[in-house]
Amino acid sequence: MMKEKLQAIREDAIAKIEAAKDLEALNEIKVSILGKKGDLTQVLKGMKDVSPEDRPKVGQLVNDTRSAIEERLENVKRDIARKLREEKMKNEVIDVTLPGRMQMKGHRHPNQIALEELERVFIGMGYEIVEGPEIEYDHYNFELLNIPANHPAKDEQDTFYITKDILLRTQTSPVQARVMETGRMPIRILAPGRVFRSDEVDATHSPSFHQVEGLVVDKNITFADLKGTLEQFAREFFGPDTKVKLRPHHFPFTEPSAEVDVSCFKCGGKGCRMCKGSGWIEILGCGMVHPNVLRDCGIDPEEYSGFAFGIGLERVALLKYEIDDMRLLYENDMRFLKQF
Amino acid sequence: MNTPISWLKVYVPDLDVELQDYVDAITLSGSHVESWERKDKNLEKIVVGKIEKIERHPDADKLIICQVDIGAETPIQIVTGAPNLKEGDLVPTVLDGGRVAGGHDGGPLPESGIKIKKGKLRGVESAGMMCAIEELGSSRELYPEAPENGVYVFPEDSGVKPGEDAVGALGLHDAVVEYEITSNRVDCFSMIGMAREAAATFGLPFHPPVVPDTSKGGEVEQYASVEVEAADLCPRYCARVVKNLKIGPSPKWMRERLAAQGIRSINNLVDITNYVMEEYGQPMHAFDLDTVADHKIVVKRAKDGDTFITLDGQERNLDSDVLMICDGEKEIGIAGIMGGENSMVTDKITNLLFEAACFDGTNIRLSSKRIGLRTDASSKFEKGLDPNLALEAVNRACQLVEELGCGEVVDGVIDIYPNPVMPWELPFEPEKMNRLLGMNIPEAQMLEYFDRLGLTYQKETNQLIIPTYRQDLHCMADLAEEVARLYGYDKLPSTLPCGEATVGKKSFEMLVEDVVREVCENNGFSGSMNYSFESPKVYDKLLIPEDSELRNAIVIANPLGEDFSIMRTISLNGMVTSLATNYNRRNKEARLYEIGNIYLPKALPLTELPEERKMLTLGMYGDSDFFTMKGVLEELFQRLGLAGAFTYDPQGGYSFLHPGRQAAIRQGDMVIGYLGQLHPEVVDNYDMKGEAYVAVIDLPKLAELATFDRRYEGIARFPASTRDLSMVMDKNIFVGQVEAVIRKHGGKLLESCQLFDVYEGEQIGKDKKSVAYTMTFRAKDRNLEANEVNAIMEKMIEGLKKLGIELRS
């Protein structure tokens, strides 16, 4: 009797649930069956008429019916919710090809980007970044660097003078001398900075530009160490397949000296317009610190040795970003700066 | 420095490598090749042809039909318009499918030459072309026997035969290599020097010219005398005499070598001096002995104010640092730079004095700069020549004079050489060299390299004898470079420095700069760069008062021009100029920042280095105002642990800023910078329009205050109590004053005060404004009672009333 009744409620409920079109209808059904005055609740109220020994069995039956209905209710509710959501999302379709919104941000100067890249590589190798004065004594800019008075190199570098002894530094190398003079060993420094030479402004020259100078002084520093260091730098900076070529050269403050070419990072060494077909690009000068320089800075060349290198920052930036006119770096046109 | 390969082979006959291999190897051994040029570029299938028969073209007056023997069984027929040909002539002939370098007009050479094909000229078959010298990529300058207009005809004595390679017969299978020689290798500015390098690079035998010594004894002193008064500027002077000169053409071999080097043949005498200068790198000068007064040469300084006409006809101003060559009466040449018009050698010369001297390089360089005259000779002397070269060169010249039958050489030399430079010794230290290089090159191999370079080794003393032409070798490191470059820099191992570890780092000031850049860029400002030097006119453009300290700028003694003549004492000019550039290029908006130095002298003229201060400069125009700029600075200060650390003082008195829209940024008495709207007159001075805003911050001062230390202060656990305050006040009261009162009375319990409204309008009244704040009170350790807050508010309101501020209902 009870069983049939429950069966009937169950079938009726499920039929109604299946037929429900929306969440409200479903809710009504729930109330009409499981609510306080609902059909199933009514049946429960009739439990008192059931004999005590049957009660557990009937109770079980009622619970089964209830959870079956609830389960079906939940399922259908989920289905309806899903349908509604899908319906809603259909109306929310956007044109994903419309442009993205960006915060207005400033741009780092290409020279600065190149410098930070360089600094990153060398800080990783244990170099400390140091700076020195831009207006410098002849003593540091030339004399301590093995460039005595009347040395032709002084002419080559076409110096801006303030007085006979004070000038605009023509290179970052005086920072070397200043650091060595302190006598603190070992030395591993990178000295970036502005330098000046009296070149008229044109597409490849500027009376003011930047160099980045590296210096390592310690016991047993070798020319091979210099080569290895520059190779490591080149691979970090220009890419892992970069090859490095050292060519003998002459600088008054290093001996032996070299100019360094890297395999062209545009064509990989096959030869292109950028490397003028040679496959190589000259990027820096370097060498073993000249014993005279060590000695004049108070370091015993019998005990210590070192290497130094100097990179033209603008040159690297121009090459790296394929900028064809150096003047752009100093014009500060937003249309130029925005590209970095 | 240029060398034709053919000339190098005179001294290194075994040099037989591909041009590219030569270029690569000589660059790697230290003589950097800048460029090279093949003389036979695009010259293909060109043989010697012999014109057997010439007929007139039936349909063209100016054309002829030639039957040309090209060494084949049958001659070929070529039609030409050349007017200079006759039967029997031997001419360079390009065959069908061959190629020439250019046109007969001698214009620029096309990159891949001109292809020659069989064809018909006015209906007559022509199977090739006979070439003018220009079509072979050369010129009459270098082949003076070539006709002005027409085909090159081999001279009768040339001995060439039909079918032979005509390019080879003209000596054009050659290449000229251009090197960038470093200033320390003076010896490489000569054919012999480069040949020695080539021989050493490839490990080949080196054969310098063999010059018999005819300088000993002799009667030269009966013909001439030399006196060197300025011995400090002339370490050596060699003179030799040649009698009975016969001026005529030089032989073919000399003309060809000079031609390959791009030097035009003049006559045997001139050619010999040029030849020796190229060969030895020693400039020579020839004087007509019969015009030299008293047959006497005197080397002495000029007098201040002297003038002298050089052989180019120009009058030159001299001073007492210019070294002159004089005869018994007068000045006849500027030593090492150029001879005088008054001693010019003519074709009528019969007796000659050869000068080969060594002058002080620095003096020549400086004199040549002052006089404004740089010549082939001076550019050689200024490098500082080896004085031992002078005698070798003059003897070589005399040898050539005799070989060429150009005159009779008088035996003996006048040689003024008071302090002869002798070869010096350096210890042979293979271990030290290997240690410096990080290599393990065997001793024997090192010695072999030194031998190639002309350094001899004395085993007994373990010394290397350095020849005087290697003025660059003075210490172990110099020798190590010689070893390394001949061993090959490319074969050096790659290692990394070992030893004590070092910490890679940036200074605190640099880290502050990094934050500055980040904040600027986050706010739309882009990095910019300006010159450190500028025009003194910028002070007027920036309305800087006449008596301002900013006008005490460091002046460059030799600037590029007035616009780059002073070191900036204020960073604004560059920034405003950049803003103006953007404005005038119609960029709607610009925001720029720059980190760069200003240069403040401690005293003028400079006796010590000036103070260099790194300034942050911001500039902008477009969609922005004063508070945009102030917001950027506030964000920056916050990032540097300096929120609320500064006050904004409207009384900064910056002449270049709008008087009502500027603020000095200060902490107590210290001003760390300023911001404001550019003065409209300044905007006008820079050819801009509208409003532009700038800010300048002294970075060292900022860095001194900045900190990256932070302490967690806990998250408030007790509720806050907020009160709003709406006030009416005189327009000229700054909200800064209001805030000061609020903070003073708010004390520790005032968590924040937030300005939420500023209003000026008729309802408020004339010259009045309304200002409204929300204040948040909170205690860290308890719930605030309402009456506590009320008490504070009462005191605050009282304080505000003292400023004449009324509460709005």
CSV table of C-alpha atoms in Angstrom, one decimal, chain B residues 735 755-760 769-773:
chain,number,residue,atom,x,y,z
B,735,VAL,CA,45.7,73.0,0.9
B,755,LEU,CA,41.3,65.4,-0.3
B,756,PHE,CA,38.1,64.7,-2.1
B,757,ASP,CA,36.9,68.0,-3.4
B,758,VAL,CA,38.2,71.4,-4.4
B,759,TYR,CA,35.7,73.9,-5.8
B,760,GLU,CA,35.7,77.5,-6.8
B,769,LYS,CA,37.2,78.1,-2.5
B,770,SER,CA,35.7,75.1,-0.8
B,771,VAL,CA,37.9,72.1,0.1
B,772,ALA,CA,36.7,68.8,1.5
B,773,TYR,CA,38.5,66.0,3.3
